[in-house]
Coordinates of N, CA and C in Angstrom, one line a residue:
M1 N 23.8 18.8 14.6 CA 23.9 19.0 13.2 C 22.9 18.1 12.5
G2 N 22.6 18.4 11.2 CA 21.7 17.6 10.4 C 20.3 17.6 10.9
G3 N 19.9 18.5 11.8 CA 18.5 18.6 12.2 C 18.0 17.6 13.2
H4 N 18.9 16.8 13.7 CA 18.5 15.7 14.6 C 18.4 16.2 16.1
G5 N 19.3 17.1 16.4 CA 19.2 17.7 17.8 C 19.3 16.6 18.9
D6 N 18.6 16.8 19.9 CA 18.6 15.9 21.1 C 17.4 15.0 21.1
H7 N 16.7 14.8 20.0 CA 15.5 14.0 19.9 C 15.8 12.5 20.1
H8 N 15.0 11.9 21.0 CA 15.2 10.4 21.2 C 13.9 9.8 20.8
H9 N 13.9 9.2 19.6 CA 12.7 8.6 19.1 C 12.8 7.1 19.2
E10 N 11.6 6.5 19.4 CA 11.5 5.1 19.4 C 11.5 4.6 17.9
P11 N 12.1 3.4 17.7 CA 12.0 3.0 16.3 C 10.5 2.8 15.9
P12 N 10.2 3.0 14.6 CA 8.8 2.8 14.1 C 8.4 1.4 14.0
F13 N 9.2 0.5 14.4 CA 8.8 -0.9 14.4 C 9.3 -1.7 15.6
K14 N 8.7 -2.8 15.8 CA 9.2 -3.7 16.9 C 9.7 -5.0 16.3
V15 N 10.9 -5.3 16.6 CA 11.5 -6.5 16.1 C 10.9 -7.7 16.9
P16 N 10.2 -8.6 16.2 CA 9.7 -9.8 17.0 C 10.8 -10.7 17.4
D17 N 10.5 -11.4 18.5 CA 11.4 -12.3 19.1 C 11.5 -13.6 18.2
W18 N 12.7 -14.0 17.8 CA 12.8 -15.1 16.9 C 12.3 -16.4 17.4
R19 N 12.2 -16.5 18.7 CA 11.6 -17.8 19.3 C 10.1 -17.9 19.1
V20 N 9.5 -16.8 18.9 CA 8.0 -16.8 18.6 C 7.7 -17.1 17.2
M21 N 8.6 -16.8 16.3 CA 8.3 -17.0 14.9 C 8.5 -18.5 14.5
K22 N 7.4 -19.2 14.4 CA 7.5 -20.6 14.1 C 6.6 -20.9 12.9
L23 N 7.0 -21.9 12.1 CA 6.2 -22.3 10.9 C 4.8 -22.8 11.3
E24 N 4.7 -23.3 12.5 CA 3.4 -23.9 12.9 C 2.3 -22.7 13.0
N25 N 2.8 -21.5 13.1 CA 1.9 -20.4 13.3 C 1.6 -19.7 11.9
C26 N 2.1 -20.2 10.9 CA 2.1 -19.5 9.6 C 1.6 -20.4 8.4
P27 N 0.3 -20.5 8.2 CA -0.3 -21.4 7.2 C 0.3 -21.2 5.8
P28 N 0.5 -20.0 5.3 CA 1.1 -19.8 4.0 C 2.4 -20.5 3.8
L29 N 3.3 -20.4 4.8 CA 4.6 -21.0 4.7 C 4.5 -22.5 5.0
Q30 N 3.5 -22.9 5.7 CA 3.3 -24.4 5.9 C 3.0 -25.0 4.5
N31 N 2.2 -24.3 3.7 CA 1.9 -24.8 2.4 C 3.2 -24.9 1.5
V32 N 4.1 -24.0 1.6 CA 5.4 -24.0 0.9 C 6.2 -25.2 1.4
E33 N 6.2 -25.4 2.7 CA 7.0 -26.5 3.3 C 6.5 -27.8 2.8
R34 N 5.1 -28.0 2.8 CA 4.5 -29.2 2.3 C 4.8 -29.5 0.8
A35 N 4.8 -28.4 0.0 CA 5.0 -28.5 -1.4 C 6.5 -28.9 -1.7
L36 N 7.4 -28.3 -0.9 CA 8.8 -28.7 -1.0 C 9.0 -30.2 -0.6
A37 N 8.4 -30.6 0.5 CA 8.5 -31.9 1.1 C 8.0 -32.9 0.0
A38 N 6.9 -32.6 -0.7 CA 6.4 -33.5 -1.7 C 7.4 -33.8 -2.8
K39 N 8.3 -32.8 -3.0 CA 9.4 -33.0 -4.0 C 10.7 -33.5 -3.4
G40 N 10.6 -33.8 -2.1 CA 11.8 -34.3 -1.5 C 12.8 -33.2 -1.1
L41 N 12.3 -32.0 -1.0 CA 13.2 -30.8 -0.7 C 12.9 -30.2 0.7
K42 N 13.8 -29.5 1.2 CA 13.6 -28.8 2.4 C 14.3 -27.5 2.4
D43 N 13.7 -26.4 2.9 CA 14.3 -25.1 2.9 C 14.6 -24.7 4.4
P44 N 15.9 -24.8 4.8 CA 16.3 -24.5 6.2 C 16.1 -23.0 6.5
W45 N 15.9 -22.1 5.5 CA 15.8 -20.7 5.7 C 14.4 -20.2 5.6
L46 N 13.4 -21.1 5.5 CA 12.0 -20.8 5.3 C 11.5 -19.9 6.5
R47 N 12.0 -20.2 7.7 CA 11.5 -19.5 8.9 C 11.9 -18.0 8.8
N48 N 12.9 -17.7 8.0 CA 13.3 -16.3 7.9 C 12.3 -15.4 7.2
H49 N 11.3 -16.0 6.6 CA 10.2 -15.3 5.9 C 8.9 -15.1 6.7
I50 N 8.9 -15.6 7.9 CA 7.7 -15.6 8.7 C 7.3 -14.1 9.0
W51 N 8.3 -13.3 9.1 CA 8.0 -11.9 9.4 C 7.0 -11.2 8.4
R52 N 7.0 -11.8 7.2 CA 6.1 -11.3 6.1 C 4.7 -11.6 6.4
Y53 N 4.4 -12.5 7.2 CA 3.0 -13.0 7.5 C 2.7 -12.9 9.0
P54 N 2.3 -11.7 9.4 CA 1.9 -11.5 10.8 C 0.8 -12.5 11.2
P55 N 0.6 -12.6 12.6 CA -0.4 -13.6 13.0 C -1.8 -13.3 12.5
E56 N -2.1 -12.0 12.3 CA -3.4 -11.7 11.7 C -3.4 -11.6 10.2
Y57 N -2.7 -12.5 9.6 CA -2.4 -12.5 8.2 C -3.6 -12.2 7.3
P58 N -4.7 -13.0 7.4 CA -5.8 -12.7 6.4 C -6.4 -11.3 6.5
I59 N -6.5 -10.8 7.7 CA -7.0 -9.4 7.9 C -6.0 -8.4 7.4
Q60 N -4.7 -8.6 7.8 CA -3.7 -7.7 7.3 C -3.5 -7.7 5.8
H61 N -3.7 -8.9 5.2 CA -3.6 -9.0 3.7 C -4.7 -8.2 3.1
W62 N -5.9 -8.3 3.6 CA -7.0 -7.6 3.0 C -6.8 -6.1 3.1
K63 N -6.4 -5.7 4.3 CA -6.1 -4.3 4.6 C -5.1 -3.7 3.6
R64 N -4.0 -4.5 3.5 CA -2.9 -4.1 2.6 C -3.4 -4.1 1.1
A65 N -4.2 -5.0 0.7 CA -4.7 -5.0 -0.6 C -5.6 -3.7 -0.9
M66 N -6.4 -3.4 0.1 CA -7.3 -2.2 -0.1 C -6.4 -0.9 -0.1
N67 N -5.4 -0.8 0.7 CA -4.6 0.3 0.7 C -3.8 0.5 -0.6
N68 N -3.4 -0.6 -1.1 CA -2.6 -0.6 -2.4 C -3.6 -0.3 -3.6
S69 N -4.8 -0.7 -3.5 CA -5.8 -0.5 -4.6 C -6.1 1.0 -4.7
F70 N -6.2 1.7 -3.5 CA -6.7 3.0 -3.5 C -5.5 4.0 -3.3
Y71 N -4.3 3.5 -3.5 CA -3.1 4.4 -3.2 C -3.2 5.6 -4.2
G72 N -3.1 6.8 -3.7 CA -3.1 8.0 -4.5 C -4.5 8.4 -4.9
F73 N -5.5 7.7 -4.5 CA -6.9 8.0 -4.9 C -7.3 9.4 -4.4
K74 N -7.0 9.7 -3.1 CA -7.3 10.9 -2.5 C -6.7 12.1 -3.3
W75 N -5.4 12.0 -3.6 CA -4.8 13.1 -4.3 C -5.3 13.2 -5.7
G76 N -5.5 12.1 -6.3 CA -6.1 12.1 -7.7 C -7.4 12.8 -7.8
L77 N -8.3 12.5 -6.8 CA -9.6 13.1 -6.7 C -9.4 14.6 -6.5
V78 N -8.5 15.1 -5.7 CA -8.3 16.5 -5.5 C -7.8 17.1 -6.8
M79 N -6.9 16.5 -7.5 CA -6.4 17.0 -8.7 C -7.5 17.1 -9.8
F80 N -8.4 16.1 -9.8 CA -9.5 16.1 -10.8 C -10.4 17.2 -10.5
A81 N -10.8 17.4 -9.2 CA -11.7 18.5 -8.8 C -11.0 19.9 -9.2
G82 N -9.7 20.0 -8.9 CA -9.0 21.2 -9.2 C -9.0 21.5 -10.7
T83 N -8.9 20.5 -11.5 CA -8.9 20.6 -13.0 C -10.3 21.1 -13.5
L84 N -11.3 20.5 -12.9 CA -12.7 21.0 -13.2 C -12.9 22.4 -12.9
V85 N -12.5 22.8 -11.7 CA -12.6 24.2 -11.3 C -11.9 25.1 -12.2
I86 N -10.7 24.8 -12.6 CA -9.9 25.7 -13.5 C -10.6 25.7 -14.9
E87 N -11.0 24.6 -15.4 CA -11.6 24.5 -16.7 C -12.9 25.3 -16.8
Y88 N -13.8 25.2 -15.8 CA -15.1 25.9 -15.8 C -14.9 27.4 -15.5
T89 N -13.9 27.7 -14.7 CA -13.6 29.1 -14.5 C -13.1 29.8 -15.7
Y90 N -12.2 29.1 -16.5 CA -11.7 29.6 -17.7 C -12.9 29.8 -18.7
K91 N -13.8 28.8 -18.8 CA -14.9 28.9 -19.7 C -15.8 30.1 -19.3
F92 N -16.0 30.3 -18.1 CA -16.8 31.4 -17.6 C -16.2 32.8 -17.9
I93 N -14.9 32.9 -17.7 CA -14.2 34.2 -17.9 C -14.1 34.5 -19.4
S94 N -13.8 33.5 -20.2 CA -13.7 33.8 -21.6 C -14.6 32.8 -22.4
P95 N -15.8 33.1 -22.6 CA -16.7 32.2 -23.2 C -16.3 31.9 -24.7
P96 N -16.6 30.8 -25.2 CA -16.2 30.5 -26.6 C -16.9 31.4 -27.6
S97 N -16.2 31.8 -28.6 CA -16.9 32.6 -29.6 C -16.9 31.8 -30.9
D98 N -18.1 31.9 -31.5 CA -18.1 31.2 -32.8 C -18.0 32.2 -34.0
H99 N -17.9 31.7 -35.2 CA -17.7 32.6 -36.3 C -18.9 33.3 -36.8
H100 N -20.1 33.1 -36.1 CA -21.3 33.7 -36.5 C -21.7 34.9 -35.6
G101 N -20.8 35.3 -34.8 CA -21.0 36.4 -33.9 C -21.9 36.0 -32.7
G102 N -21.9 34.7 -32.3 CA -22.7 34.3 -31.2 C -24.1 34.0 -31.5
K103 N -24.6 34.1 -32.7 CA -26.0 33.9 -33.0 C -26.2 32.5 -33.6
H104 N -27.2 31.8 -33.2 CA -27.5 30.5 -33.7 C -28.5 30.6 -34.8
H105 N -28.5 29.7 -35.8 CA -29.5 29.7 -36.9 C -30.6 28.8 -36.6

């Protein structure tokens, strides 16, 4: 029921091993840790945010920024082209008529 049937799918993600996730491998969170230490503070839960910064962080960040910048661009371009086709087809089928009977002075 529910359309699931007997399909056995792998999860779309792999949960990283918690022992691999260390602050030493994450420069952005190291900066946060140093800033907190400068104020005499410590965040015992900071390690829980390492998953947000994969090892290839700078490359991943750039790729993510580009994907977000052009999100919907493809469909927007298709809609723009479709609008142009409809508009020019309409103008071709029913040309504008002026009040002078189509003659220019």
